[in-house]
Each structure stands twice: as structure tokens, then as C-alpha cells.
Amino acid sequence: MSPNDTQRRGIRRWLPMPVQSLILFGVWLLLNNSLAPGQLLLAALLALAIPLLVAPLQQAQPPVRRHGLALSYTLKVLYDIVVANFQVAIRVLGPSSRLKPAWIAVPLDIEGALPITLLASTISLTPGTVSAELSEDAKWLYVHVLDLDDEQALIAQIKQRYEQPLKEIFGC
Amino acid sequence: MLNTTLQIVAVLLGGALLMNLIRLFRGPDLPDRILALDTLYINSIGLILLFGLYRGSTLYFEAALLVAMLGFVSTAALCKYLLRGDIIE
Amino acid sequence: MHPIVELIICAFLLLGGLFVLLGSWGLLRLPDFYTRLHTPTKATTLGLAGLLIASMIHFSLLEQRLSIHELLITLFLLITAPVSAHMLAKSALHHRVRMQKVTQGQHLAESAREREGPG
């Protein structure tokens, strides 16, 4: 074992969840809405102590491999939420007899609890689609669509626009 | 101008709350009522924020955050109850 | 306060209020539970985000410092909205809440209930 490895293991021991620690730090500061030294100290203490307490409960998840892509994925989803909301608003305001609700089944290529959860949440957040159920073998995601024009096109869009980047982010 | 807008938006939110209440009473199924309750929670967060803006005080932020958390937890608990007939597994 | 900033705040407030109203309007008038589920979870989340942005700008100017703790509520709603929508859809599916006759692919709902693959 190289000295570098030992060092990394030491960091892992005292900082088992670095990303979550950073989030905790930020959330505490936001909650108190201040950057006073006392709050900074308290935030750092909490960010160190809480992960140490909850780390044993953690389940292994695939690590994020491409951070830049994860960021651009988040921005893309936010943009989609805003734009698609306007489109759905127009459809909802029109006569409801013109809506064509449908169930579709999306075949999944990604695996693992976290990537599938992220995909299902993305589908639920972008207007017009709500993910309802996952098949037992985690190969199919059932989605309810508010107004379906072309089933194959929608499935292809979900797979290409959301599933593909997630697959690259987690490298699975 | 801000005060007028706040009053208009408060009326809009009041209308939204009224619609949620009608759905809550009309049902017809349990998930409908839970959905109406969840929307009622989220809309009331908006109303609390508006009141905070109106009074020019950030004190209402904590209340809004608490309502958001309670709303999510109660929706999740009610759905769990519907799905399994039991909240704690 | 500068009139242009005030105008921006008012625009965000109005947009937020309209989207919240739209969400509840959809909840009231759409024909069955599964279609009703679509508007409140998403339009309302976006509407509330509008109100929260207005609140952030307003308090940042009022207190002469960055006041962005409303971001926490936005983030919280953004994380919880799809979860509660998914749980509601799932419980409605398993409770066999009736769906509109025109709904396409109803056999898929059947296999979703069994948690099997389609067909």
C-alpha cells in the first residue's frame, strides 16, 4: 500500500461523506442566513459530526464520474422544467376533452438505485409525465403521460435526453 | 406598486386554496384527497411567504420551511398507509 | 427601491401566483386522478419558485445584503415534489383508482400493478 493510499484512507475515516458534508455546511449557513464566524464554526462542526454518525447507515451507490456533465444535466433539467411548464399550461387551459392521456413503458438501460431514482424524479419533474411504477426486475419504468402524441418519439426523447447523460455521469 | 401586486397575488392564492378545498371535499377517491391536501400545503407556503413580504419580515421563513417539511412527511406517510395499510414497516 | 427592480419583483410574484392558480385549476377540472396529478405537482412547484425568487430579491435589497435562504425551500420542494407525485401515482395505481376510458395503453397499467414487464 502506498503512503498516498494510507493518507486517503485516513481522510475517508474522518470525512466519510465529503459531498454531503459540504451540503450540510451550506444548508446550515443558508438556514441561519449569515456568514458570522460563530455560524461558520458551528456549520463546520455539524458538517464533520453528522456524517460520522450517519455513515454506517449509508448504502453503497455508484460514484459520480463526470462532475461537469452532472452540473450541465442539472441546468438542462431546470431549463426543461420551466419551458415545458409553459407548454403544459397551454394544454391544460384548453378543452380537457382534447387531452390524450396514456400509459407508456420505458425500457431502462441504467441500473442501480440512485441512477434510476434520479431518472424517475426527472421524468416526474418535467411536466406532462409522471413515473408511477418500476417493474420488479428494474428493467421497465411505467410512466403516465398527460397528452401523448407519439409514443415512440417520447420514449426515444426520454432515453436520449435524460437517460444517456445519467448513464455517462455514473458510468454504468 | 408592490403592495397592489401583493394583494392581487394573495387573491390568486386564495382562489387556488378554495379550489383545493373543493377537490378535498369532492374526492372521489382517497388519493384525490391526499393530493388535494398536499397541494393545500404547498399553496399555504406561498401565502405565508406573501405575508412575510407584506410585513417586510424574514421571520415567516422558518414557518414556511416547517410547513413544507410537514406537508411532505404527511403526504409520504398517508401514501405509505394506503399502499401497505401500515406506516412503519 | 428602484422602480425597475420593483417591477421585476412584481413580475415574478404575478407569474408565481398565476402558476399556483393554474396548478389548482388543473386539480379541480381535469377528468381523472392520473391527469389531475400532473398539474399540482409541477405547475405549483414552479409557481412557488417564482414567489421565492421574488422574496429573495426583495429581502436582499431591503437588508442590503445577500439574503438567499429561500433557496432552501425551493430546493426542498424540488426534491420532494417528484417523490410525492411518484408515491401518489403508485398508491392510486395499486388501489385501482378508475381512469378515463380514452386512456391509451391501459394494459400497461395492468402489468405495472403486477410489477412485471409489459406484454
CSV table of N, CA and C in Angstrom, one decimal, chain A residues 20-158:
chain,number,residue,atom,x,y,z
A,20,GLN,N,-21.7,15.3,1.1
A,20,GLN,CA,-22.8,15.5,2.0
A,20,GLN,C,-22.3,16.5,3.1
A,21,SER,N,-21.0,16.4,3.5
A,21,SER,CA,-20.5,17.4,4.5
A,21,SER,C,-20.6,18.8,3.9
A,22,LEU,N,-20.2,18.9,2.7
A,22,LEU,CA,-20.3,20.3,2.0
A,22,LEU,C,-21.7,20.8,2.0
A,23,ILE,N,-22.6,19.9,1.6
A,23,ILE,CA,-24.0,20.3,1.5
A,23,ILE,C,-24.5,20.7,2.9
A,24,LEU,N,-24.2,19.9,3.9
A,24,LEU,CA,-24.6,20.3,5.3
A,24,LEU,C,-24.1,21.6,5.7
A,25,PHE,N,-22.8,21.9,5.4
A,25,PHE,CA,-22.2,23.2,5.7
A,25,PHE,C,-23.0,24.3,5.1
A,26,GLY,N,-23.3,24.1,3.8
A,26,GLY,CA,-24.1,25.2,3.0
A,26,GLY,C,-25.5,25.4,3.6
A,27,VAL,N,-26.1,24.2,3.9
A,27,VAL,CA,-27.5,24.3,4.3
A,27,VAL,C,-27.6,25.0,5.7
A,28,TRP,N,-26.6,24.7,6.6
A,28,TRP,CA,-26.7,25.4,7.9
A,28,TRP,C,-26.5,26.9,7.8
A,29,LEU,N,-25.6,27.3,6.9
A,29,LEU,CA,-25.4,28.7,6.7
A,29,LEU,C,-26.6,29.4,6.1
A,30,LEU,N,-27.3,28.7,5.1
A,30,LEU,CA,-28.5,29.2,4.5
A,30,LEU,C,-29.6,29.3,5.5
A,31,LEU,N,-29.7,28.3,6.4
A,31,LEU,CA,-30.8,28.2,7.4
A,31,LEU,C,-30.7,29.4,8.3
A,32,ASN,N,-29.4,29.8,8.7
A,32,ASN,CA,-29.2,30.9,9.6
A,32,ASN,C,-29.1,32.2,8.8
A,33,ASN,N,-28.9,32.1,7.5
A,33,ASN,CA,-28.8,33.3,6.6
A,33,ASN,C,-27.7,34.2,7.1
A,34,SER,N,-26.6,33.7,7.5
A,34,SER,CA,-25.5,34.6,7.9
A,34,SER,C,-24.1,33.9,7.7
A,35,LEU,N,-23.1,34.8,7.7
A,35,LEU,CA,-21.7,34.3,7.5
A,35,LEU,C,-20.9,34.7,8.7
A,36,ALA,N,-21.5,34.8,9.8
A,36,ALA,CA,-20.8,35.2,11.1
A,36,ALA,C,-19.8,34.1,11.4
A,37,PRO,N,-18.7,34.4,12.1
A,37,PRO,CA,-17.7,33.4,12.4
A,37,PRO,C,-18.2,32.3,13.2
A,38,GLY,N,-19.1,32.7,14.2
A,38,GLY,CA,-19.7,31.6,15.1
A,38,GLY,C,-20.5,30.6,14.3
A,39,GLN,N,-21.3,31.1,13.3
A,39,GLN,CA,-22.1,30.2,12.5
A,39,GLN,C,-21.2,29.4,11.6
A,40,LEU,N,-20.1,30.0,11.1
A,40,LEU,CA,-19.2,29.2,10.2
A,40,LEU,C,-18.6,28.0,11.0
A,41,LEU,N,-18.2,28.3,12.3
A,41,LEU,CA,-17.6,27.3,13.2
A,41,LEU,C,-18.6,26.2,13.4
A,42,LEU,N,-19.9,26.6,13.8
A,42,LEU,CA,-20.9,25.6,14.1
A,42,LEU,C,-21.2,24.8,12.9
A,43,ALA,N,-21.3,25.4,11.7
A,43,ALA,CA,-21.6,24.7,10.5
A,43,ALA,C,-20.5,23.6,10.2
A,44,ALA,N,-19.2,24.0,10.4
A,44,ALA,CA,-18.1,23.1,10.2
A,44,ALA,C,-18.2,21.9,11.2
A,45,LEU,N,-18.5,22.2,12.4
A,45,LEU,CA,-18.7,21.2,13.4
A,45,LEU,C,-19.8,20.2,13.0
A,46,LEU,N,-20.9,20.7,12.6
A,46,LEU,CA,-22.0,19.9,12.3
A,46,LEU,C,-21.7,19.1,11.0
A,47,ALA,N,-21.0,19.7,10.1
A,47,ALA,CA,-20.7,19.0,8.8
A,47,ALA,C,-19.7,17.9,9.1
A,48,LEU,N,-18.9,18.0,10.1
A,48,LEU,CA,-18.0,16.9,10.5
A,48,LEU,C,-18.7,15.8,11.3
A,49,ALA,N,-19.5,16.3,12.2
A,49,ALA,CA,-20.1,15.3,13.2
A,49,ALA,C,-21.2,14.5,12.6
A,50,ILE,N,-22.1,15.1,11.9
A,50,ILE,CA,-23.3,14.4,11.4
A,50,ILE,C,-22.9,13.2,10.5
A,51,PRO,N,-22.1,13.5,9.4
A,51,PRO,CA,-21.7,12.3,8.6
A,51,PRO,C,-21.0,11.2,9.4
A,52,LEU,N,-20.2,11.5,10.4
A,52,LEU,CA,-19.6,10.4,11.2
A,52,LEU,C,-20.7,9.6,11.9
A,53,LEU,N,-21.8,10.2,12.3
A,53,LEU,CA,-22.8,9.5,13.0
A,53,LEU,C,-23.7,8.6,12.0
A,54,VAL,N,-23.9,9.2,10.8
A,54,VAL,CA,-24.9,8.5,9.9
A,54,VAL,C,-24.2,7.7,8.8
A,55,ALA,N,-22.8,7.7,8.7
A,55,ALA,CA,-22.1,7.0,7.7
A,55,ALA,C,-22.4,5.5,7.7
A,56,PRO,N,-22.5,4.8,8.9
A,56,PRO,CA,-22.8,3.4,8.9
A,56,PRO,C,-24.2,3.1,8.3
A,57,LEU,N,-25.1,4.0,8.2
A,57,LEU,CA,-26.4,3.7,7.6
A,57,LEU,C,-26.3,3.8,6.1
A,58,GLN,N,-25.3,4.4,5.5
A,58,GLN,CA,-25.2,4.6,4.1
A,58,GLN,C,-25.1,3.3,3.3
A,59,GLN,N,-25.8,3.3,2.2
A,59,GLN,CA,-25.7,2.2,1.3
A,59,GLN,C,-24.8,2.6,0.1
A,60,ALA,N,-24.1,1.7,-0.3
A,60,ALA,CA,-23.1,2.0,-1.4
A,60,ALA,C,-23.8,2.4,-2.7
A,61,GLN,N,-23.5,3.5,-3.3
A,61,GLN,CA,-24.0,4.0,-4.5
A,61,GLN,C,-22.9,4.2,-5.5
A,62,PRO,N,-23.3,4.0,-6.8
A,62,PRO,CA,-22.2,4.3,-7.8
A,62,PRO,C,-21.7,5.7,-7.7
A,63,PRO,N,-20.4,6.0,-7.7
A,63,PRO,CA,-19.9,7.3,-7.6
A,63,PRO,C,-20.1,8.1,-8.9
A,64,VAL,N,-20.2,9.5,-8.7
A,64,VAL,CA,-20.3,10.4,-9.8
A,64,VAL,C,-19.0,10.4,-10.5
A,65,ARG,N,-19.0,10.1,-11.8
A,65,ARG,CA,-17.7,10.1,-12.5
A,65,ARG,C,-17.4,11.3,-13.3
A,66,ARG,N,-18.5,12.0,-13.8
A,66,ARG,CA,-18.2,13.2,-14.6
A,66,ARG,C,-19.0,14.4,-13.9
A,67,HIS,N,-18.3,15.2,-13.2
A,67,HIS,CA,-18.9,16.2,-12.4
A,67,HIS,C,-19.5,17.3,-13.3
A,68,GLY,N,-18.7,17.7,-14.4
A,68,GLY,CA,-19.1,18.7,-15.3
A,68,GLY,C,-20.4,18.4,-15.9
A,69,LEU,N,-20.5,17.1,-16.4
A,69,LEU,CA,-21.8,16.7,-17.0
A,69,LEU,C,-22.9,16.7,-16.1
A,70,ALA,N,-22.7,16.3,-14.8
A,70,ALA,CA,-23.7,16.3,-13.8
A,70,ALA,C,-24.3,17.7,-13.6
A,71,LEU,N,-23.4,18.7,-13.6
A,71,LEU,CA,-23.8,20.1,-13.5
A,71,LEU,C,-24.7,20.5,-14.7
A,72,SER,N,-24.2,20.2,-15.9
A,72,SER,CA,-24.9,20.6,-17.1
A,72,SER,C,-26.3,19.9,-17.2
A,73,TYR,N,-26.3,18.6,-16.6
A,73,TYR,CA,-27.6,17.9,-16.6
A,73,TYR,C,-28.6,18.6,-15.7
A,74,THR,N,-28.1,19.0,-14.5
A,74,THR,CA,-29.0,19.8,-13.6
A,74,THR,C,-29.6,21.0,-14.3
A,75,LEU,N,-28.7,21.8,-14.9
A,75,LEU,CA,-29.1,23.0,-15.6
A,75,LEU,C,-30.1,22.7,-16.7
A,76,LYS,N,-29.9,21.6,-17.4
A,76,LYS,CA,-30.8,21.3,-18.5
A,76,LYS,C,-32.1,20.9,-18.0
A,77,VAL,N,-32.2,20.1,-16.9
A,77,VAL,CA,-33.4,19.7,-16.3
A,77,VAL,C,-34.2,21.0,-15.8
A,78,LEU,N,-33.5,21.9,-15.2
A,78,LEU,CA,-34.2,23.1,-14.7
A,78,LEU,C,-34.8,23.9,-15.9
A,79,TYR,N,-34.0,24.0,-16.9
A,79,TYR,CA,-34.5,24.7,-18.1
A,79,TYR,C,-35.7,24.0,-18.7
A,80,ASP,N,-35.6,22.7,-18.8
A,80,ASP,CA,-36.8,21.9,-19.3
A,80,ASP,C,-38.0,22.1,-18.4
A,81,ILE,N,-37.8,22.1,-17.1
A,81,ILE,CA,-39.0,22.3,-16.2
A,81,ILE,C,-39.7,23.6,-16.5
A,82,VAL,N,-38.9,24.7,-16.7
A,82,VAL,CA,-39.6,26.0,-16.9
A,82,VAL,C,-40.2,26.0,-18.3
A,83,VAL,N,-39.5,25.6,-19.3
A,83,VAL,CA,-40.1,25.7,-20.7
A,83,VAL,C,-41.3,24.7,-20.8
A,84,ALA,N,-41.1,23.5,-20.4
A,84,ALA,CA,-42.2,22.5,-20.6
A,84,ALA,C,-43.4,22.9,-19.8
A,85,ASN,N,-43.2,23.6,-18.6
A,85,ASN,CA,-44.4,24.0,-17.8
A,85,ASN,C,-45.3,24.9,-18.6
A,86,PHE,N,-44.7,25.8,-19.4
A,86,PHE,CA,-45.5,26.8,-20.2
A,86,PHE,C,-46.3,26.0,-21.2
A,87,GLN,N,-45.6,25.0,-21.9
A,87,GLN,CA,-46.4,24.2,-22.9
A,87,GLN,C,-47.5,23.5,-22.3
A,88,VAL,N,-47.3,22.8,-21.1
A,88,VAL,CA,-48.4,22.1,-20.4
A,88,VAL,C,-49.5,23.0,-20.0
A,89,ALA,N,-49.1,24.3,-19.5
A,89,ALA,CA,-50.1,25.2,-19.1
A,89,ALA,C,-51.1,25.5,-20.2
A,90,ILE,N,-50.5,25.7,-21.4
A,90,ILE,CA,-51.4,25.9,-22.6
A,90,ILE,C,-52.4,24.8,-22.8
A,91,ARG,N,-51.8,23.5,-22.7
A,91,ARG,CA,-52.7,22.4,-22.9
A,91,ARG,C,-53.8,22.2,-21.9
A,92,VAL,N,-53.4,22.5,-20.6
A,92,VAL,CA,-54.4,22.4,-19.5
A,92,VAL,C,-55.5,23.4,-19.6
A,93,LEU,N,-55.1,24.6,-20.1
A,93,LEU,CA,-56.1,25.7,-20.3
A,93,LEU,C,-57.1,25.4,-21.4
A,94,GLY,N,-56.7,24.6,-22.4
A,94,GLY,CA,-57.6,24.3,-23.5
A,94,GLY,C,-58.6,23.3,-23.0
A,95,PRO,N,-59.5,22.9,-23.9
A,95,PRO,CA,-60.6,21.9,-23.5
A,95,PRO,C,-60.0,20.6,-23.1
A,96,SER,N,-60.5,20.0,-22.0
A,96,SER,CA,-59.8,18.8,-21.5
A,96,SER,C,-60.2,17.6,-22.3
A,97,SER,N,-61.2,17.7,-23.2
A,97,SER,CA,-61.6,16.5,-24.0
A,97,SER,C,-60.5,16.3,-25.0
A,98,ARG,N,-59.7,17.3,-25.3
A,98,ARG,CA,-58.7,17.2,-26.3
A,98,ARG,C,-57.4,16.5,-25.8
A,99,LEU,N,-57.3,16.3,-24.5
A,99,LEU,CA,-56.1,15.7,-23.9
A,99,LEU,C,-56.2,14.2,-24.3
A,100,LYS,N,-55.0,13.6,-24.5
A,100,LYS,CA,-54.9,12.2,-24.8
A,100,LYS,C,-54.0,11.5,-23.8
A,101,PRO,N,-54.5,11.2,-22.6
A,101,PRO,CA,-53.7,10.6,-21.6
A,101,PRO,C,-53.3,9.2,-22.0
A,102,ALA,N,-52.2,8.7,-21.5
A,102,ALA,CA,-51.8,7.4,-21.9
A,102,ALA,C,-50.8,6.8,-20.9
A,103,TRP,N,-50.6,5.5,-20.8
A,103,TRP,CA,-49.6,4.9,-20.1
A,103,TRP,C,-48.5,4.4,-21.1
A,104,ILE,N,-47.2,4.6,-20.7
A,104,ILE,CA,-46.2,4.1,-21.5
A,104,ILE,C,-45.2,3.3,-20.7
A,105,ALA,N,-44.5,2.4,-21.2
A,105,ALA,CA,-43.5,1.6,-20.5
A,105,ALA,C,-42.1,2.0,-21.1
A,106,VAL,N,-41.2,2.5,-20.3
A,106,VAL,CA,-39.9,2.9,-20.8
A,106,VAL,C,-38.9,1.8,-20.4
A,107,PRO,N,-38.3,1.2,-21.4
A,107,PRO,CA,-37.2,0.2,-21.1
A,107,PRO,C,-36.0,0.9,-20.5
A,108,LEU,N,-35.4,0.4,-19.4
A,108,LEU,CA,-34.3,1.0,-18.8
A,108,LEU,C,-33.0,0.4,-19.1
A,109,ASP,N,-32.0,1.2,-19.5
A,109,ASP,CA,-30.6,0.6,-19.7
A,109,ASP,C,-29.8,0.8,-18.4
A,110,ILE,N,-30.1,1.8,-17.6
A,110,ILE,CA,-29.3,2.1,-16.5
A,110,ILE,C,-29.7,1.2,-15.3
A,111,GLU,N,-28.8,1.0,-14.4
A,111,GLU,CA,-29.1,0.2,-13.2
A,111,GLU,C,-28.6,0.8,-12.0
A,112,GLY,N,-29.0,0.3,-10.8
A,112,GLY,CA,-28.6,0.9,-9.6
A,112,GLY,C,-29.7,1.8,-9.0
A,113,ALA,N,-29.8,1.8,-7.7
A,113,ALA,CA,-31.0,2.5,-7.1
A,113,ALA,C,-30.9,4.0,-7.4
A,114,LEU,N,-29.7,4.6,-7.2
A,114,LEU,CA,-29.6,6.1,-7.3
A,114,LEU,C,-29.8,6.6,-8.7
A,115,PRO,N,-29.2,6.0,-9.8
A,115,PRO,CA,-29.5,6.5,-11.1
A,115,PRO,C,-30.9,6.3,-11.5
A,116,ILE,N,-31.6,5.2,-11.2
A,116,ILE,CA,-33.0,5.0,-11.6
A,116,ILE,C,-33.8,6.0,-10.8
A,117,THR,N,-33.5,6.3,-9.5
A,117,THR,CA,-34.3,7.3,-8.8
A,117,THR,C,-34.2,8.6,-9.4
A,118,LEU,N,-33.0,9.0,-9.8
A,118,LEU,CA,-32.8,10.3,-10.5
A,118,LEU,C,-33.5,10.4,-11.8
A,119,LEU,N,-33.5,9.3,-12.6
A,119,LEU,CA,-34.3,9.3,-13.8
A,119,LEU,C,-35.8,9.4,-13.6
A,120,ALA,N,-36.3,8.7,-12.6
A,120,ALA,CA,-37.7,8.7,-12.3
A,120,ALA,C,-38.1,10.1,-11.8
A,121,SER,N,-37.3,10.7,-11.0
A,121,SER,CA,-37.6,12.0,-10.5
A,121,SER,C,-37.5,13.1,-11.6
A,122,THR,N,-36.6,12.9,-12.5
A,122,THR,CA,-36.5,13.9,-13.6
A,122,THR,C,-37.8,13.7,-14.5
A,123,ILE,N,-38.2,12.5,-14.7
A,123,ILE,CA,-39.4,12.3,-15.5
A,123,ILE,C,-40.6,12.9,-14.8
A,124,SER,N,-40.7,12.7,-13.5
A,124,SER,CA,-41.8,13.3,-12.7
A,124,SER,C,-41.8,14.8,-12.7
A,125,LEU,N,-40.6,15.4,-12.7
A,125,LEU,CA,-40.5,16.8,-12.6
A,125,LEU,C,-40.8,17.5,-13.9
A,126,THR,N,-40.4,16.9,-15.0
A,126,THR,CA,-40.7,17.6,-16.3
A,126,THR,C,-42.1,17.4,-16.6
A,127,PRO,N,-42.9,18.5,-16.8
A,127,PRO,CA,-44.3,18.4,-17.0
A,127,PRO,C,-44.8,17.5,-18.1
A,128,GLY,N,-46.0,16.9,-17.9
A,128,GLY,CA,-46.5,16.1,-18.9
A,128,GLY,C,-46.3,14.6,-18.6
A,129,THR,N,-45.3,14.3,-17.7
A,129,THR,CA,-45.1,12.9,-17.5
A,129,THR,C,-44.9,12.6,-16.0
A,130,VAL,N,-45.5,11.5,-15.4
A,130,VAL,CA,-45.2,11.2,-14.0
A,130,VAL,C,-44.9,9.7,-14.0
A,131,SER,N,-43.7,9.4,-13.4
A,131,SER,CA,-43.4,8.0,-13.3
A,131,SER,C,-44.2,7.4,-12.1
A,132,ALA,N,-44.8,6.2,-12.4
A,132,ALA,CA,-45.7,5.6,-11.5
A,132,ALA,C,-45.2,4.3,-10.8
A,133,GLU,N,-44.5,3.5,-11.6
A,133,GLU,CA,-44.1,2.2,-11.0
A,133,GLU,C,-42.9,1.6,-11.8
A,134,LEU,N,-42.1,0.9,-11.0
A,134,LEU,CA,-41.0,0.2,-11.6
A,134,LEU,C,-41.2,-1.3,-11.6
A,135,SER,N,-40.9,-2.0,-12.7
A,135,SER,CA,-41.1,-3.4,-12.6
A,135,SER,C,-40.1,-4.1,-11.7
A,136,GLU,N,-40.5,-5.3,-11.2
A,136,GLU,CA,-39.7,-6.0,-10.2
A,136,GLU,C,-38.2,-6.1,-10.5
A,137,ASP,N,-37.9,-6.4,-11.8
A,137,ASP,CA,-36.6,-6.6,-12.2
A,137,ASP,C,-35.9,-5.3,-12.6
A,138,ALA,N,-36.5,-4.2,-12.3
A,138,ALA,CA,-35.9,-2.9,-12.6
A,138,ALA,C,-35.5,-2.7,-14.0
A,139,LYS,N,-36.3,-3.2,-15.0
A,139,LYS,CA,-36.0,-3.1,-16.4
A,139,LYS,C,-36.9,-2.2,-17.1
A,140,TRP,N,-38.1,-2.0,-16.5
A,140,TRP,CA,-39.1,-1.1,-17.1
A,140,TRP,C,-39.6,-0.1,-16.1
A,141,LEU,N,-39.8,1.1,-16.6
A,141,LEU,CA,-40.4,2.2,-15.8
A,141,LEU,C,-41.7,2.6,-16.4
A,142,TYR,N,-42.8,2.5,-15.6
A,142,TYR,CA,-44.1,2.8,-16.2
A,142,TYR,C,-44.4,4.3,-15.9
A,143,VAL,N,-44.8,5.0,-17.0
A,143,VAL,CA,-45.0,6.4,-16.9
A,143,VAL,C,-46.4,6.8,-17.4
A,144,HIS,N,-47.0,7.7,-16.7
A,144,HIS,CA,-48.3,8.2,-17.1
A,144,HIS,C,-48.0,9.6,-17.9
A,145,VAL,N,-48.6,9.7,-19.1
A,145,VAL,CA,-48.4,10.9,-19.9
A,145,VAL,C,-49.7,11.6,-20.0
A,146,LEU,N,-49.7,12.9,-19.8
A,146,LEU,CA,-50.9,13.8,-19.8
A,146,LEU,C,-51.5,13.9,-21.2
A,147,ASP,N,-50.6,14.1,-22.2
A,147,ASP,CA,-51.1,14.3,-23.6
A,147,ASP,C,-50.1,13.7,-24.5
A,148,LEU,N,-50.4,12.5,-25.0
A,148,LEU,CA,-49.5,11.7,-25.8
A,148,LEU,C,-49.7,11.9,-27.3
A,149,ASP,N,-48.7,12.3,-28.0
A,149,ASP,CA,-48.8,12.4,-29.5
A,149,ASP,C,-48.2,11.2,-30.1
A,150,ASP,N,-46.9,10.9,-29.8
A,150,ASP,CA,-46.2,9.8,-30.5
A,150,ASP,C,-45.4,9.1,-29.4
A,151,GLU,N,-45.9,7.8,-29.1
A,151,GLU,CA,-45.3,7.1,-28.0
A,151,GLU,C,-43.8,6.8,-28.2
A,152,GLN,N,-43.4,6.3,-29.5
A,152,GLN,CA,-42.0,6.0,-29.7
A,152,GLN,C,-41.1,7.2,-29.6
A,153,ALA,N,-41.6,8.4,-30.1
A,153,ALA,CA,-40.8,9.6,-30.1
A,153,ALA,C,-40.6,10.0,-28.6
A,154,LEU,N,-41.6,9.9,-27.8
A,154,LEU,CA,-41.5,10.3,-26.4
A,154,LEU,C,-40.5,9.4,-25.7
A,155,ILE,N,-40.6,8.1,-25.9
A,155,ILE,CA,-39.6,7.1,-25.2
A,155,ILE,C,-38.2,7.4,-25.7
A,156,ALA,N,-38.1,7.7,-27.0
A,156,ALA,CA,-36.7,8.0,-27.5
A,156,ALA,C,-36.2,9.3,-26.9
A,157,GLN,N,-37.1,10.3,-26.7
A,157,GLN,CA,-36.6,11.5,-26.2
A,157,GLN,C,-36.2,11.3,-24.7
A,158,ILE,N,-37.0,10.6,-23.9
A,158,ILE,CA,-36.6,10.3,-22.5
A,158,ILE,C,-35.2,9.6,-22.5
